[in-house]
Amino acid sequence: MKIDLNSDLGESFGAWKMGDDAAMLDIVTSANIACGFHAGDPLVMHRTMSAAKERGVSIGAHPSFLDLWGFGRRSILGERPDDIEKMVIYQIGAAAALAQTLGHPLAHVKTHGTLGNMAMVDIDLARAVARAVRLFDRDLILVAMPGLALEKAGLEQGLRVAREIYADRTYDDDGNLTSRKIPGAVIEDVAVAVKRVLTMLDEQAITTVGGRTLPVTIDTICVHGDNAHAVAMASTLRTALETAGYTLEAFSKGGGPQN
Amino acid sequence: MTLINCDMGESFGIWRLGDDSRIMPAIHIANVACGFHASDFNHMRATVRLAKQHSVKVGAHPSLPDRQGFGRREMKIGREELANCVIYQIGALKGFLEAEGMTLHHIKPHGSLFVMASCDPVIAHAICDAADVFKVPLIGLIETEHERVYRERGHAFIPEFYLDLDYSDEGRLIVTREHAAVDPDAAAERALRALREGLVRSVGGKDIRVGTETMCLHSDTPGADLIAAAVHKALGMDGRIHK
């Protein structure tokens, strides 16, 4: 059985450092590279992609709202889907150009922060993102949470979609993440997170806070590297997956998800 | 006596830089970033409040508009637009100072702007054009365009010595993109010599004349708080430092 671990990397900017990318690149099989809109700059992008290539980690673009100050986590409302489409093309293009010069082409696209959250529930925005991916390169794999708007939009556009679950988050009955503002929404206990992931993989289903079981396909698991605890959780999860008999491999390898 | 000054408030958004809460108690005056090379409205307000809490005087630390390069890249810019750029930043900081009932203590250009003003009189004049508006002293290097132009324009001039940067043989500061660690004891020794003899050794081994009304430390130099403590100790023993 194969499974992918993905993480948001390259989130430093200029003089400011963020996250332990070196540690995470030894753990994950796919890296989502910030494209300069919420974090990252040309130098950070190039550095992160080079490091990913050295370790054989597959890379993807991680486009965001243009919101460096708010790290792409502010809700920006009233954008026209057509404009979002261009915004996403622009960022994928920048990432693809750098990746191409490194001989380590982009394999996927995953939306960041609020853009990602909104694309999971707003079908018009989701379609704008999926259109952007298809127009730029229909071979890029779109990462989406299973059962939500972005997955639907990706499939409509004929894209291959990698279904993603989160190791350290709980789910509501719609299969979306519960708000971080709700106590317990972020799972801090490593053992609990690992057990949840193994159960979800085993059952190919998401367990919700309401006690429902939503059947899904799982291609990749998102882990974080913004602090030492997160890195330790990701590392423990990788070991547990290997012990359970999973082979860690980028979802872009071996043909990738076939929908 | 001398006053230790430090560039503060250089975080931005979610990113953190410098251990301000640890450094603030060890300094006398803070050069607070105004949003162009670092900081933002939230960090500016927090930094001004932290300074107030520690009875630290606050000066403006305006930069070239270069967040990605942290204001440490030289840029071509005209006198009028540079003056506008600097007035804008100082005005923003002054808003937060007024909110805390504090006054602007000084102006010290940041990074490459500081170096450019030390060798290019047009840049130094642009800084003075902005200082004309706020009428506070300017921090700079002796025997450079800082001292010459600032004094000629009638501004109070505070001569400054750098604890954690090297000087070129021509007496210029060597501004690096990232600051290397500095041995606290070595920094304290440099500080003592600068105070007693008014001299610092350049990278090429020449003695450079320096003024020491204030001594600068950078918050992003690794172990900045330890350097501040060592300098305090050394100068305190020399009976020259008071806070």
mmCIF file with all atom_site columns, C-alpha atoms in Angstrom, chain B residues 7 18 26 39 44 48 66 77 89 109 124 147 177 188 196 205:
data_model
loop_
_atom_site.group_PDB
_atom_site.id
_atom_site.type_symbol
_atom_site.label_atom_id
_atom_site.label_alt_id
_atom_site.label_comp_id
_atom_site.label_asym_id
_atom_site.label_entity_id
_atom_site.label_seq_id
_atom_site.pdbx_PDB_ins_code
_atom_site.Cartn_x
_atom_site.Cartn_y
_atom_site.Cartn_z
_atom_site.occupancy
_atom_site.B_iso_or_equiv
_atom_site.pdbx_formal_charge
_atom_site.auth_seq_id
_atom_site.auth_comp_id
_atom_site.auth_asym_id
_atom_site.auth_atom_id
_atom_site.pdbx_PDB_model_num
ATOM 1  C CA . ASP B 1 7   ? 17.128 48.514 15.845 1.00 0.00 ? 7   ASP B CA 1
ATOM 2  C CA . GLY B 1 18  ? 14.887 39.657 17.045 1.00 0.00 ? 18  GLY B CA 1
ATOM 3  C CA . ALA B 1 26  ? 19.321 46.449 28.151 1.00 0.00 ? 26  ALA B CA 1
ATOM 4  C CA . SER B 1 39  ? 7.460  45.802 10.928 1.00 0.00 ? 39  SER B CA 1
ATOM 5  C CA . MET B 1 44  ? 5.008  49.126 15.528 1.00 0.00 ? 44  MET B CA 1
ATOM 6  C CA . VAL B 1 48  ? 6.449  51.462 21.064 1.00 0.00 ? 48  VAL B CA 1
ATOM 7  C CA . ASP B 1 66  ? 12.533 47.175 0.242  1.00 0.00 ? 66  ASP B CA 1
ATOM 8  C CA . ILE B 1 77  ? 16.199 57.173 -5.605 1.00 0.00 ? 77  ILE B CA 1
ATOM 9  C CA . GLN B 1 89  ? 7.474  56.435 7.677  1.00 0.00 ? 89  GLN B CA 1
ATOM 10 C CA . PRO B 1 109 ? 18.055 55.817 8.605  1.00 0.00 ? 109 PRO B CA 1
ATOM 11 C CA . ALA B 1 124 ? 22.044 63.078 3.332  1.00 0.00 ? 124 ALA B CA 1
ATOM 12 C CA . GLU B 1 147 ? 28.097 64.745 10.122 1.00 0.00 ? 147 GLU B CA 1
ATOM 13 C CA . ARG B 1 177 ? 22.406 40.944 4.412  1.00 0.00 ? 177 ARG B CA 1
ATOM 14 C CA . ALA B 1 188 ? 32.765 44.926 24.906 1.00 0.00 ? 188 ALA B CA 1
ATOM 15 C CA . ARG B 1 196 ? 38.561 55.728 25.595 1.00 0.00 ? 196 ARG B CA 1
ATOM 16 C CA . GLY B 1 205 ? 43.754 46.580 10.252 1.00 0.00 ? 205 GLY B CA 1
#
